[in-house]
Amino acid sequence: MESGKTKIISVLVENKPGVLHSIANLFRRRNFNIESITVGATQQQDIARMTITVNADEKTLDQVVKQVAKQIDVLKVEELESGNFVMREIALIKVEVTDSKTRSDVINFVKVFRSRIIDISPDSLTVEITGGPDKINAFLNLMKTFGVLELARTGITALARGAKSIKIDD
Amino acid sequence: MPKMSGAQALLESLERQNVDTIFGILGGAILPVYDALYDNKKIRHILARHEQCAAHEAEGYARASGRVGVCMATSGPGATNLVTGIANAYMDSSPIIALTGQIPTCGVNSSYMIGRDAFQEADILGITTAITKYNYQPQTVLEIPQMVTNAFHIATTGRPGPVLIDLPKNVQTNIAEVEFTDKHNIRSYRLPQPPDLTKISQAAELLATAERPMLLVGGGVILADASNEIVKMSDLLMAPVATTFMGKGAFPESHPLSLGCIGMHGNPAANRIIGEADVLLAIGTRLSDRATTNLDTFAEGAKKIQIDIDAAEINKNVEVDLAIISDAKVSMEMLLTAISEKLKKGKGKAWTTRVKEVKEQLSPMLKEAPRGMTPKALLSELRKLLPASGIITTEVGQNQMWSALYMQSLQPRTFISSGGLGTMGFGFPAAIGAKVARPDSIVVDIAGDGSFIMSEQELACSVTEDIPVIVMVLNNSVLGMVAQWQRTLYSRRYKAINLGKSPDFVKLAEAYGAQGIRVASIDEFKKAIKTAMTSKVTTVIDVPIGSETDVVPFVPPGCGLPEQRGDY
């Protein structure tokens, strides 16, 4: 696939078995790359939101949106326009801390990045950081200098800005 | 509300969708449905001899009639054997419903339940996700009627396609008070709105002012029943019409403005003219690789307008200047009105004169047929003997491309072939399905020896179920198309293409109780076709042809349409 930019599409789907399979299958079949995919509830119990991050050029993205929209269980697909949405990701990072200097350095960075320490052991700190991928990447790069023992990232979830909302009528 | 089993509810639901035929093979996990069929008077069950062929038969039925074809199989291998047939229907947008039996969802013996790898279990929903438009698995009897209604709605509307319903055995046997409904209720499935009027107007302007307009017609036109509108449009614009392979039959190939098929093995006149057009209107075609060949030079001088019901087909393969997302018939009707208003005076004759000149120069049909048992001479004779309503199916390979080149199609739904998937063995079962759908039509499968033996066992089906069709085996004792590629692109390094003289097709036909005739001349061939056309049983005509006969001309990989090569 040609390299392009990271794009985020927000997809509202019927909240029922098999839907994630059919969307994931579609990406594989059409040779689209998923960078991350998050699935969760919406304000309507029978509808789930998938937030899919793809790396694609304009032509490929156009195909992604159309092919996803074509899936029977998809109610709505939107490409989130740059600058016009809010997005967050959570990362849990377990950092190696073997001496008190490292420990206080990590704690300082945690303060600067407005992140939180959620677990402490004699040789490690586990940090929870929430933000956009850029912020998380910057923090992660700093932590790598101390030694990252484990990392878990949720992938991006996002919503368009403003009062506009998508409501699906029965 | 009536009390009944899931199997009975299924059959009742199918009847409400006017299903009169199911092509299938039974097995343990679908037995309750067959038990319900025992009492059913309205639905004819045709016993296929391989599930793949049951699916092809359902597709042949659908494509010959415009109705939905239904096939059925048991769980596990029965279901997986359907897969190629379902994939074929998906690629060619054919509305079929596939019913499969499944292991129970629960029961007394917990090791015989979905997910425990029980005997003949296969995850057919997972397997067919990529090759169905949708698939279902009811968990209760109550869900069945709505599911069947929705399945038929999905299969037949928008861009048609296959839908599979996987029926756990306990759901087939459970009894419930069932309520039937003819109303579909899929809120997430939306059909295209009427076409955008501005775009219709823009397209009309482009076409009305074009000097060299051309129409390119795909299978979508046949599905939308828009052939008459295409003929009217061609007459109005004095525009030549080419079809894709899947569009063959959508425009009568006897029409003076017909160019035949474009593509890798297309009619050279069509491949030439498309490079000269200034406006190209493509309707109901995904502009596939075999139709367009080299995308950089495809109709490079033309402004391109694409009409398709599937928004995802717009700009997928070819970038177009104007797109209309719509049913072909609806938009063509609107375009006809809009163009009539804009077209002040008739088009000049220069373009039609040029089209006529190119056809005379290049069209294979206007060149004299070589003497002897050549595909062109044989198919020209077949055309003369077969009524316009006669249905042709083909296998895949050289037989298929010769049929595209030399067998003129005069009506929609009279040319049925595996276009997208290219499934060898498709033509014969498709012929059986077509004959069931249109028993008054003569159905001929133009076959190759390599393809026909892939579904030859359906001779048993055609004989025992009384479905007489004609199989014309262009027998060159090789897998001809790949042999041609090895000959021309791999320096004659022939590998694994030789079929020898086995089987003896006359004896094979006779072994199944069908009629077998071997012919040694054109006259014998004509006589055999006449005999076969009045025969009460299926006839296999063994037609020996040279093993080094090429399909020509041919656009080599990477070249554009006008760069066709080969003497013909």
XYZ file of C-alpha atoms in Angstrom:
738
model
C 0.000 0.000 0.000
C 1.178 3.483 -0.781
C 2.097 5.354 2.331
C -0.220 8.142 3.286
C -1.345 9.961 6.390
C -2.963 8.588 9.477
C -6.712 9.063 9.202
C -9.428 8.371 11.709
C -12.829 7.067 10.775
C -15.709 6.784 13.163
C -18.182 4.012 12.433
C -21.540 3.379 14.068
C -22.570 -0.250 13.833
C -25.298 -2.558 15.043
C -24.186 -3.853 18.426
C -24.418 -7.572 17.682
C -22.184 -10.618 17.243
C -20.151 -10.928 14.078
C -19.930 -7.220 13.241
C -16.345 -6.726 14.386
C -15.426 -9.869 12.457
C -16.984 -8.596 9.251
C -15.276 -5.191 9.518
C -11.883 -6.671 10.381
C -12.330 -9.190 7.581
C -13.139 -6.405 5.136
C -9.866 -4.616 5.953
C -7.886 -7.784 5.407
C -9.698 -8.685 2.197
C -9.302 -5.242 0.640
C -5.701 -4.994 1.770
C -6.299 -1.921 3.939
C -4.027 -1.417 6.944
C -5.565 -0.892 10.361
C -3.285 0.961 12.783
C -5.728 0.649 15.616
C -9.346 -0.176 16.185
C -11.395 0.455 19.296
C -14.932 -0.729 19.840
C -17.294 0.309 22.584
C -20.738 1.375 23.610
C -22.572 4.549 22.569
C -25.461 6.435 24.149
C -27.763 3.975 22.383
C -27.486 0.473 23.794
C -28.030 -1.304 20.481
C -25.350 0.697 18.679
C -21.588 0.419 19.044
C -18.922 2.828 17.870
C -15.767 1.679 16.146
C -12.935 4.130 15.909
C -10.541 2.980 13.247
C -7.159 4.524 12.576
C -5.787 3.798 9.132
C -2.710 4.847 7.268
C -3.914 5.638 3.790
C -3.707 8.061 0.889
C -6.850 9.918 -0.237
C -7.873 7.353 -2.857
C -7.490 4.429 -0.473
C -9.311 6.264 2.297
C -12.195 6.953 -0.104
C -12.398 3.209 -0.772
C -12.152 2.377 2.942
C -15.061 4.678 3.775
C -17.206 3.397 0.901
C -16.481 -0.263 1.548
C -17.168 0.108 5.266
C -20.383 2.021 4.525
C -21.485 -0.832 2.268
C -21.418 -3.379 5.092
C -24.982 -4.287 5.978
C -24.541 -3.730 9.743
C -22.948 -0.306 9.392
C -25.273 2.589 10.219
C -22.933 5.489 9.623
C -19.335 6.150 8.635
C -17.540 9.431 9.041
C -14.013 10.474 8.367
C -13.027 12.785 11.219
C -11.640 15.931 9.636
C -8.302 17.047 10.965
C -8.556 19.676 13.688
C -12.281 19.189 14.015
C -12.401 16.353 16.476
C -11.187 15.366 19.898
C -9.343 12.143 20.424
C -7.817 10.312 23.318
C -5.808 7.229 23.891
C -4.722 5.585 27.124
C -1.347 3.949 27.598
C -0.208 1.943 30.606
C 3.568 1.946 30.887
C 5.548 -0.143 33.360
C 8.915 1.542 33.932
C 11.968 -0.015 35.523
C 13.165 1.986 38.578
C 16.175 0.506 40.309
C 17.361 3.528 42.336
C 15.802 6.531 44.047
C 17.153 9.032 41.503
C 15.397 7.239 38.640
C 12.292 7.021 40.755
C 12.158 10.771 41.392
C 12.977 11.552 37.731
C 10.075 9.418 36.572
C 7.760 11.011 39.130
C 8.752 14.457 37.867
C 8.036 13.563 34.256
C 4.722 12.088 35.310
C 3.808 15.469 36.870
C 4.901 17.438 33.808
C 2.843 15.233 31.504
C -0.160 15.291 33.839
C -0.161 11.541 33.941
C -0.643 9.276 36.976
C 1.167 6.563 38.793
C -1.229 3.697 39.358
C 1.026 0.986 40.700
C 4.304 0.885 42.576
C 6.637 -1.990 43.332
C 10.199 -1.981 44.675
C 11.622 -2.114 41.134
C 8.922 -0.546 38.976
C 6.333 2.177 38.512
C 3.274 1.792 36.344
C 2.079 5.004 34.734
C -1.274 5.760 33.196
C -1.173 8.452 30.538
C -4.101 9.789 28.567
C -3.867 12.019 25.524
C -3.336 12.152 21.808
C -0.818 9.775 20.255
C 1.817 12.559 19.989
C 1.781 13.219 23.711
C 1.891 9.524 24.505
C 4.757 8.964 22.071
C 6.747 11.831 23.591
C 6.259 10.481 27.108
C 7.015 6.938 26.001
C 10.307 8.022 24.407
C 11.361 9.597 27.729
C 10.443 6.461 29.647
C 12.446 4.314 27.238
C 15.585 6.009 28.559
C 14.797 4.423 31.951
C 13.698 1.094 30.587
C 10.132 0.125 29.684
C 9.217 -3.287 31.069
C 5.728 -3.482 29.585
C 3.436 -1.338 27.499
C -0.285 -1.492 26.766
C -2.036 1.060 24.519
C -5.762 1.187 23.891
C -5.730 2.761 20.455
C -7.497 5.987 19.648
C -11.094 6.770 20.400
C -12.529 10.005 19.050
C -15.579 12.241 18.596
C -16.282 15.180 16.297
C -16.231 18.598 18.014
C -19.315 20.684 18.739
C -22.939 20.011 19.522
C -23.548 17.970 16.386
C -24.352 14.371 17.178
C -25.270 11.331 15.207
C -28.629 9.946 16.162
C -29.896 6.806 14.565
C -33.650 6.480 14.306
C -35.314 3.115 14.277
C -50.498 -17.962 15.187
C -49.660 -21.382 13.755
C -47.460 -23.761 15.739
C -44.688 -25.319 13.686
C -41.063 -26.410 13.607
C -38.214 -24.201 12.461
C -37.887 -26.349 9.336
C -41.561 -25.816 8.493
C -41.263 -22.104 9.214
C -38.315 -21.974 6.813
C -40.230 -23.647 3.982
C -43.311 -21.501 4.586
C -41.080 -18.398 4.505
C -39.454 -19.563 1.259
C -42.870 -20.144 -0.301
C -43.883 -16.611 0.619
C -40.849 -15.470 -1.399
C -42.190 -17.509 -4.347
C -39.386 -20.064 -4.196
C -40.353 -22.999 -6.410
C -37.011 -24.830 -6.588
C -34.155 -25.764 -4.264
C -30.950 -27.289 -5.593
C -29.288 -29.270 -2.866
C -27.767 -32.290 -1.237
C -28.872 -33.474 2.155
C -26.933 -34.679 5.177
C -27.375 -35.178 8.906
C -27.570 -31.593 10.074
C -30.165 -30.520 7.490
C -32.402 -33.618 7.745
C -35.240 -31.798 9.559
C -35.663 -29.471 6.562
C -35.742 -32.454 4.197
C -38.279 -34.102 6.472
C -40.445 -30.999 6.165
C -39.913 -31.052 2.376
C -41.467 -34.557 2.355
C -44.862 -32.935 2.994
C -44.291 -29.889 0.824
C -46.162 -29.764 -2.470
C -44.943 -26.447 -3.834
C -41.169 -26.579 -3.728
C -39.305 -28.841 -6.137
C -36.067 -30.220 -4.779
C -33.392 -31.054 -7.331
C -30.721 -33.414 -6.085
C -27.344 -32.136 -7.223
C -24.396 -34.508 -7.146
C -21.939 -32.051 -5.609
C -22.766 -29.037 -3.453
C -20.597 -26.689 -5.531
C -22.794 -27.556 -8.489
C -25.940 -26.992 -6.413
C -24.753 -23.408 -5.894
C -23.901 -22.997 -9.598
C -27.313 -24.430 -10.511
C -28.970 -21.883 -8.240
C -26.937 -19.144 -9.919
C -27.817 -20.383 -13.420
C -31.457 -20.357 -12.350
C -31.125 -16.799 -11.021
C -29.296 -15.418 -14.025
C -31.601 -16.985 -16.599
C -34.757 -15.822 -14.865
C -33.992 -12.747 -12.771
C -35.456 -14.541 -9.766
C -33.588 -15.731 -6.671
C -31.839 -19.098 -6.887
C -31.808 -21.249 -3.761
C -29.316 -23.952 -2.857
C -29.037 -26.089 0.239
C -26.416 -28.295 1.873
C -25.669 -29.952 5.142
C -23.137 -28.728 7.710
C -19.356 -29.140 7.504
C -18.209 -30.456 4.118
C -21.612 -29.816 2.553
C -21.340 -26.179 3.517
C -17.673 -25.807 2.585
C -18.354 -27.404 -0.796
C -20.782 -24.558 -1.476
C -18.017 -22.009 -0.981
C -16.749 -21.795 -4.578
C -20.297 -21.490 -5.849
C -21.100 -18.724 -3.368
C -17.865 -16.890 -4.207
C -18.788 -17.118 -7.873
C -22.211 -15.582 -7.218
C -20.609 -12.855 -5.123
C -18.139 -11.845 -7.826
C -20.840 -11.785 -10.496
C -23.466 -10.115 -8.246
C -25.995 -12.926 -8.587
C -28.876 -13.138 -6.118
C -28.754 -16.555 -4.518
C -29.731 -17.831 -1.081
C -27.592 -20.595 0.392
C -29.120 -22.652 3.209
C -26.814 -24.754 5.349
C -27.413 -27.148 8.186
C -25.393 -26.634 11.357
C -24.546 -28.417 14.587
C -27.078 -27.594 17.351
C -26.553 -24.526 19.550
C -27.430 -26.590 22.636
C -28.698 -30.038 23.466
C -28.506 -33.097 25.660
C -25.042 -34.060 24.490
C -22.930 -30.995 25.148
C -20.039 -32.234 23.005
C -22.399 -32.006 20.021
C -22.772 -28.225 20.128
C -21.456 -25.308 18.093
C -17.856 -24.517 18.982
C -16.833 -27.977 20.210
C -15.541 -29.285 16.858
C -18.312 -31.848 16.613
C -18.733 -34.186 13.648
C -19.276 -32.207 10.417
C -18.937 -28.839 12.103
C -17.543 -25.911 10.142
C -17.725 -22.202 10.924
C -19.524 -21.403 7.699
C -20.453 -17.888 8.863
C -16.773 -17.095 9.389
C -15.752 -18.811 6.174
C -18.301 -17.009 3.997
C -18.089 -13.521 5.509
C -15.847 -12.327 2.684
C -17.917 -13.902 -0.098
C -21.493 -13.195 0.911
C -23.384 -9.948 0.917
C -24.604 -11.033 4.345
C -25.018 -14.160 6.408
C -27.379 -15.193 9.178
C -27.732 -17.837 11.863
C -31.076 -17.899 13.685
C -30.893 -18.801 17.379
C -34.634 -19.431 17.728
C -37.505 -20.545 15.513
C -39.164 -17.154 15.962
C -36.353 -15.376 14.140
C -36.666 -17.442 10.963
C -39.489 -15.655 9.056
C -38.004 -12.180 9.499
C -34.539 -13.472 8.650
C -35.724 -15.063 5.399
C -37.586 -11.890 4.404
C -34.509 -9.799 5.143
C -32.202 -12.248 3.372
C -34.230 -12.058 0.154
C -34.392 -8.279 0.423
C -30.607 -8.039 0.761
C -29.929 -10.577 -1.996
C -32.142 -8.862 -4.568
C -31.817 -5.135 -3.933
C -29.022 -2.647 -4.479
C -26.147 -4.583 -5.946
C -27.463 -8.146 -5.724
C -25.444 -10.934 -4.152
C -25.490 -14.165 -2.214
C -26.882 -14.432 1.315
C -26.309 -17.494 3.483
C -28.579 -18.724 6.268
C -26.945 -21.230 8.615
C -29.543 -23.310 10.453
C -28.562 -25.003 13.727
C -30.271 -28.375 13.906
C -32.129 -27.657 17.147
C -33.545 -24.464 15.629
C -34.852 -26.588 12.740
C -36.602 -29.034 15.085
C -37.862 -26.746 17.852
C -41.567 -25.931 17.767
C -42.961 -22.444 18.253
C -45.917 -20.251 17.424
C -44.595 -18.468 14.383
C -45.640 -15.153 12.934
C -44.823 -14.452 9.283
C -43.917 -11.131 7.817
C -43.230 -9.846 4.318
C -41.775 -6.577 5.623
C -38.021 -6.332 5.854
C -36.668 -4.390 8.822
C -32.955 -3.718 8.381
C -32.459 -0.118 9.497
C -28.741 -0.136 8.669
C -29.291 -1.208 5.037
C -30.091 1.743 2.843
C -30.634 1.735 -0.877
C -29.403 4.540 -3.125
C -31.565 7.634 -3.302
C -32.878 8.722 -6.720
C -30.031 10.097 -8.850
C -28.750 13.591 -8.264
C -30.524 15.829 -10.804
C -27.549 18.145 -11.245
C -25.386 15.219 -12.174
C -27.982 13.862 -14.591
C -28.041 17.274 -16.223
C -24.235 17.468 -16.393
C -24.030 13.991 -17.874
C -26.728 14.845 -20.402
C -24.804 17.972 -21.403
C -21.568 16.011 -21.885
C -23.274 13.315 -23.926
C -25.435 15.676 -25.999
C -22.431 17.760 -27.012
C -20.053 14.833 -27.514
C -18.773 14.253 -31.007
C -17.751 10.678 -30.400
C -19.873 9.286 -27.554
C -19.651 5.641 -26.617
C -21.530 3.409 -24.175
C -19.841 0.687 -22.159
C -22.363 -1.664 -20.631
C -21.748 -4.098 -17.789
C -23.666 -6.826 -16.007
C -25.449 -4.216 -13.895
C -27.579 -3.342 -16.903
C -28.850 -6.918 -17.123
C -29.511 -6.979 -13.377
C -31.406 -3.679 -13.609
C -33.357 -4.819 -16.660
C -32.201 -1.696 -18.502
C -31.375 -3.163 -21.913
C -34.196 -1.298 -23.681
C -32.936 1.998 -22.288
C -29.446 1.229 -23.605
C -30.828 0.573 -27.085
C -32.791 3.845 -26.933
C -29.724 5.747 -25.753
C -27.585 4.326 -28.521
C -30.203 5.278 -31.096
C -30.615 8.762 -29.654
C -26.891 9.551 -29.509
C -25.926 7.419 -32.509
C -23.378 6.003 -30.097
C -21.625 2.663 -30.496
C -22.087 0.216 -27.631
C -19.519 -2.172 -26.257
C -20.241 -4.483 -23.379
C -17.986 -5.959 -20.773
C -17.883 -9.739 -20.651
C -20.525 -9.684 -17.895
C -22.627 -7.275 -19.948
C -22.802 -9.603 -22.945
C -26.425 -9.826 -24.019
C -27.393 -6.453 -22.568
C -27.217 -4.956 -26.060
C -28.093 -7.021 -29.149
C -24.821 -7.896 -30.846
C -26.611 -7.923 -34.210
C -27.237 -4.148 -33.865
C -25.238 -2.055 -36.370
C -23.761 -0.025 -33.486
C -22.766 -3.067 -31.431
C -19.027 -3.508 -30.971
C -19.171 -6.716 -28.951
C -17.105 -7.118 -25.796
C -14.093 -5.050 -24.852
C -11.196 -6.521 -22.949
C -8.160 -8.721 -22.989
C -9.790 -11.081 -25.499
C -12.306 -8.518 -26.637
C -13.519 -7.595 -30.065
C -10.731 -5.560 -31.708
C -13.294 -3.082 -33.030
C -14.460 -2.345 -29.481
C -10.903 -2.100 -28.183
C -10.022 0.331 -30.994
C -13.109 2.539 -30.825
C -12.903 3.023 -27.054
C -9.572 4.736 -27.616
C -11.208 7.177 -30.057
C -14.299 8.114 -28.030
C -14.503 11.614 -26.514
C -17.197 10.782 -23.939
C -17.553 7.330 -22.421
C -20.684 6.409 -20.494
C -19.995 3.301 -18.389
C -23.107 1.738 -16.878
C -23.187 -1.062 -14.327
C -19.575 -2.116 -14.658
C -16.758 -2.192 -12.127
C -14.289 -1.664 -14.998
C -12.331 -4.745 -14.021
C -8.751 -5.518 -14.977
C -9.792 -7.941 -17.738
C -12.086 -5.322 -19.287
C -9.756 -2.329 -19.068
C -6.289 -3.958 -19.249
C -3.822 -1.076 -18.831
C -5.512 1.604 -16.708
C -3.158 4.393 -17.799
C -4.284 4.196 -21.396
C -7.874 3.082 -20.840
C -10.166 5.327 -22.921
C -7.581 8.037 -22.406
C -9.169 10.507 -24.786
C -12.582 10.305 -23.193
C -14.390 12.157 -20.436
C -15.709 9.315 -18.346
C -19.149 9.102 -16.795
C -19.876 6.142 -14.543
C -23.303 4.994 -13.405
C -23.332 2.343 -10.712
C -25.661 1.353 -7.894
C -22.676 0.543 -5.694
C -20.951 3.723 -4.529
C -17.803 1.737 -3.768
C -17.362 1.022 -7.480
C -16.918 4.705 -8.269
C -13.217 5.459 -8.714
C -12.264 2.004 -7.409
C -10.518 0.891 -10.581
C -10.832 3.826 -12.973
C -10.961 7.507 -12.010
C -14.008 9.075 -13.623
C -15.011 12.661 -14.367
C -18.627 12.284 -13.334
C -20.321 9.649 -11.218
C -23.987 8.878 -10.734
C -24.837 6.454 -7.951
C -28.061 4.900 -9.062
C -29.994 1.986 -10.419
C -29.120 1.757 -14.118
C -32.714 1.764 -15.367
C -33.793 4.754 -13.296
C -30.843 6.919 -14.293
C -30.936 5.870 -17.943
C -34.613 6.856 -18.161
C -33.800 10.248 -16.663
C -30.784 10.689 -18.928
C -32.843 9.840 -22.010
C -35.332 12.593 -21.180
C -32.616 15.103 -20.313
C -30.638 14.409 -23.482
C -33.707 14.573 -25.745
C -34.319 18.094 -24.442
C -30.733 19.192 -25.027
C -30.186 17.507 -28.361
C -31.357 20.177 -30.787
C -30.482 18.439 -34.004
C -29.392 14.936 -34.869
C -25.799 13.899 -34.474
C -23.529 14.049 -37.491
C -22.742 10.919 -39.428
C -18.932 11.119 -39.138
C -18.745 9.048 -35.948
C -21.096 6.290 -37.072
C -19.249 6.133 -40.392
C -15.998 5.708 -38.510
C -17.526 2.997 -36.303
C -18.759 1.142 -39.381
C -15.344 1.423 -41.009
C -13.511 0.063 -37.941
C -15.989 -2.770 -37.580
C -15.539 -3.749 -41.226
C -11.794 -3.601 -40.822
C -11.435 -5.348 -37.461
C -14.518 -7.179 -36.297
C -13.886 -10.941 -36.312
C -17.516 -11.632 -37.146
C -17.208 -9.729 -40.406
C -14.181 -11.700 -41.492
C -14.775 -14.946 -43.342
C -14.787 -17.992 -41.087
C -11.925 -20.351 -41.805
C -12.998 -23.731 -43.115
C -13.032 -26.797 -40.946
C -13.704 -27.415 -37.295
C -12.613 -24.067 -35.931
C -14.269 -22.511 -32.898
C -15.456 -19.571 -34.997
C -17.043 -21.749 -37.686
C -18.662 -23.984 -35.063
C -20.065 -21.141 -33.014
C -21.319 -19.295 -36.104
C -23.254 -22.438 -37.072
C -24.575 -22.811 -33.533
C -25.825 -19.205 -33.650
C -27.709 -19.899 -36.863
C -29.405 -22.967 -35.400
C -30.196 -21.588 -31.956
C -33.231 -19.329 -31.518
C -32.560 -15.814 -30.160
C -34.020 -16.887 -26.817
C -31.648 -19.860 -26.590
C -29.422 -19.680 -23.535
C -25.674 -20.100 -23.686
C -23.605 -20.969 -20.659
C -19.865 -21.428 -20.856
C -17.112 -23.024 -18.935
C -13.906 -21.078 -18.286
C -10.882 -20.694 -20.500
C -10.602 -20.737 -24.271
C -14.162 -22.017 -24.713
C -15.376 -18.972 -22.799
C -13.365 -16.420 -24.744
C -14.310 -17.968 -28.088
C -17.928 -17.761 -26.977
C -17.476 -14.097 -26.115
C -15.896 -13.385 -29.486
C -17.930 -15.538 -31.853
C -21.256 -16.397 -30.232
C -23.468 -13.379 -30.737
C -25.889 -12.668 -27.903
C -29.165 -11.121 -28.918
C -31.116 -10.862 -25.669
C -30.316 -10.206 -22.026
C -30.017 -13.247 -19.748
C -29.063 -15.529 -22.648
C -25.330 -15.541 -21.933
C -24.340 -16.935 -18.541
C -20.711 -17.373 -17.646
C -18.374 -17.153 -14.687
C -16.949 -13.687 -15.279
C -15.376 -12.522 -12.049
C -14.200 -15.677 -10.334
C -13.505 -17.652 -13.518
C -14.709 -20.966 -12.128
C -14.014 -23.974 -14.329
C -16.947 -26.357 -14.070
C -19.501 -23.552 -13.774
C -21.144 -23.830 -17.184
C -22.767 -27.251 -17.006
C -24.520 -26.874 -13.640
C -25.430 -23.287 -14.604
C -27.046 -24.722 -17.751
C -29.074 -27.134 -15.622
C -30.216 -24.254 -13.395
C -31.085 -22.103 -16.421
C -33.119 -24.913 -17.958
C -35.099 -25.357 -14.733
C -35.851 -21.627 -14.667
C -36.744 -21.459 -18.365
C -37.798 -24.957 -19.445
C -39.003 -23.748 -22.849
C -35.595 -22.409 -23.846
C -32.857 -24.472 -25.397
C -29.781 -24.314 -23.189
C -26.290 -24.997 -24.496
C -23.154 -25.214 -22.377
C -20.179 -24.310 -24.543
C -17.523 -26.317 -22.751
C -13.922 -27.320 -22.902
C -12.835 -30.845 -22.061
C -10.862 -29.623 -19.043
C -13.737 -27.664 -17.516
C -16.531 -30.098 -18.249
C -14.946 -32.939 -16.303
C -14.933 -30.710 -13.221
C -18.701 -31.051 -12.944
C -19.444 -33.938 -15.266
C -21.160 -35.859 -12.434
C -24.133 -33.505 -12.819
C -25.034 -35.584 -15.880
C -26.633 -37.862 -13.288
C -28.656 -34.920 -11.992
C -29.778 -33.805 -15.462
C -30.791 -37.341 -16.446
C -32.601 -38.399 -13.273
C -34.293 -35.020 -12.754
C -35.284 -34.813 -16.421
C -33.492 -31.567 -17.250
C -32.253 -31.909 -20.830
C -29.479 -29.538 -21.848
C -26.796 -29.610 -24.520
C -23.098 -29.759 -23.728
C -20.828 -28.938 -26.609
C -17.307 -29.994 -25.653
C -14.658 -28.151 -27.640
C -12.241 -30.993 -27.118
C -8.602 -30.114 -27.654
C -7.168 -32.638 -25.152
C -5.363 -29.862 -23.280
C -6.112 -27.234 -20.663
C -6.243 -24.813 -23.548
C -6.020 -21.336 -22.064
C -3.062 -22.054 -19.808
C -1.474 -24.005 -22.683
C -1.875 -20.872 -24.811
C -0.147 -18.790 -22.137
C 2.663 -21.317 -21.852
C 2.945 -21.268 -25.661
C 3.035 -17.507 -26.041
C 4.416 -16.200 -22.735
C 6.525 -19.124 -21.456
C 8.323 -20.160 -24.680
C 6.306 -23.354 -25.174
C 7.509 -24.792 -21.876
C 4.364 -26.901 -21.563
C 3.786 -28.224 -18.083
C 0.743 -30.039 -16.714
C -1.594 -29.085 -19.531
C -2.005 -32.410 -21.296
C -5.343 -34.160 -20.755
C -4.741 -37.039 -23.151
C -7.713 -38.762 -24.709
C -9.492 -39.435 -21.450
C -12.377 -39.610 -20.953
C -14.286 -40.786 -23.996
C -17.083 -38.223 -23.771
C -19.549 -40.300 -25.791
C -19.162 -43.295 -23.489
C -19.182 -40.994 -20.462
C -22.528 -39.505 -21.507
C -23.945 -42.960 -22.193
C -22.748 -44.262 -18.826
C -24.930 -41.612 -17.180
C -27.903 -42.381 -19.423
C -27.404 -39.259 -21.508
C -26.861 -39.097 -25.247
C -23.313 -38.854 -26.616
C -22.425 -37.827 -30.164
C -18.963 -37.369 -31.633
C -18.714 -35.205 -34.727
C -15.963 -35.047 -37.337
C -17.193 -32.244 -39.586
C -19.234 -29.059 -39.541
C -22.118 -30.877 -41.211
C -22.075 -33.571 -38.560
C -21.964 -30.876 -35.907
C -25.037 -29.156 -37.353
C -26.861 -32.466 -37.467
C -25.874 -33.244 -33.876
C -27.131 -29.862 -32.642
C -30.458 -30.412 -34.400
C -30.759 -33.861 -32.837
C -29.827 -32.505 -29.419
C -32.343 -29.651 -29.663
C -35.226 -32.111 -29.884
C -33.771 -34.680 -27.502
C -35.578 -35.538 -24.281
C -32.279 -36.242 -22.532
C -29.101 -34.271 -22.135
C -26.753 -34.526 -25.089
C -22.985 -34.315 -24.933
C -21.462 -33.434 -28.283
C -17.760 -34.214 -28.469
C -16.227 -31.754 -30.914
C -12.518 -32.432 -31.528
C -10.531 -29.288 -32.325
C -6.833 -28.610 -32.775
C -4.872 -28.530 -29.546
C -2.823 -25.501 -30.606
C -5.708 -23.239 -31.589
C -5.244 -19.887 -29.853
C -7.812 -17.358 -28.732
C -6.793 -14.360 -30.766
C -6.426 -11.481 -30.700
C -5.085 -11.004 -27.220
C -3.901 -8.021 -25.171
C -0.702 -9.168 -23.413
C -0.405 -8.340 -19.702
C 0.583 -4.704 -19.162
C -0.586 -3.503 -22.587
C -3.517 -1.256 -23.373
C -6.680 -2.308 -25.199
C -5.679 -1.151 -28.696
C -2.401 -3.094 -28.465
C -4.091 -6.387 -29.298
C -1.893 -8.974 -30.952
C -2.389 -12.071 -33.026
C -3.781 -12.902 -36.454
C -7.401 -13.822 -36.481
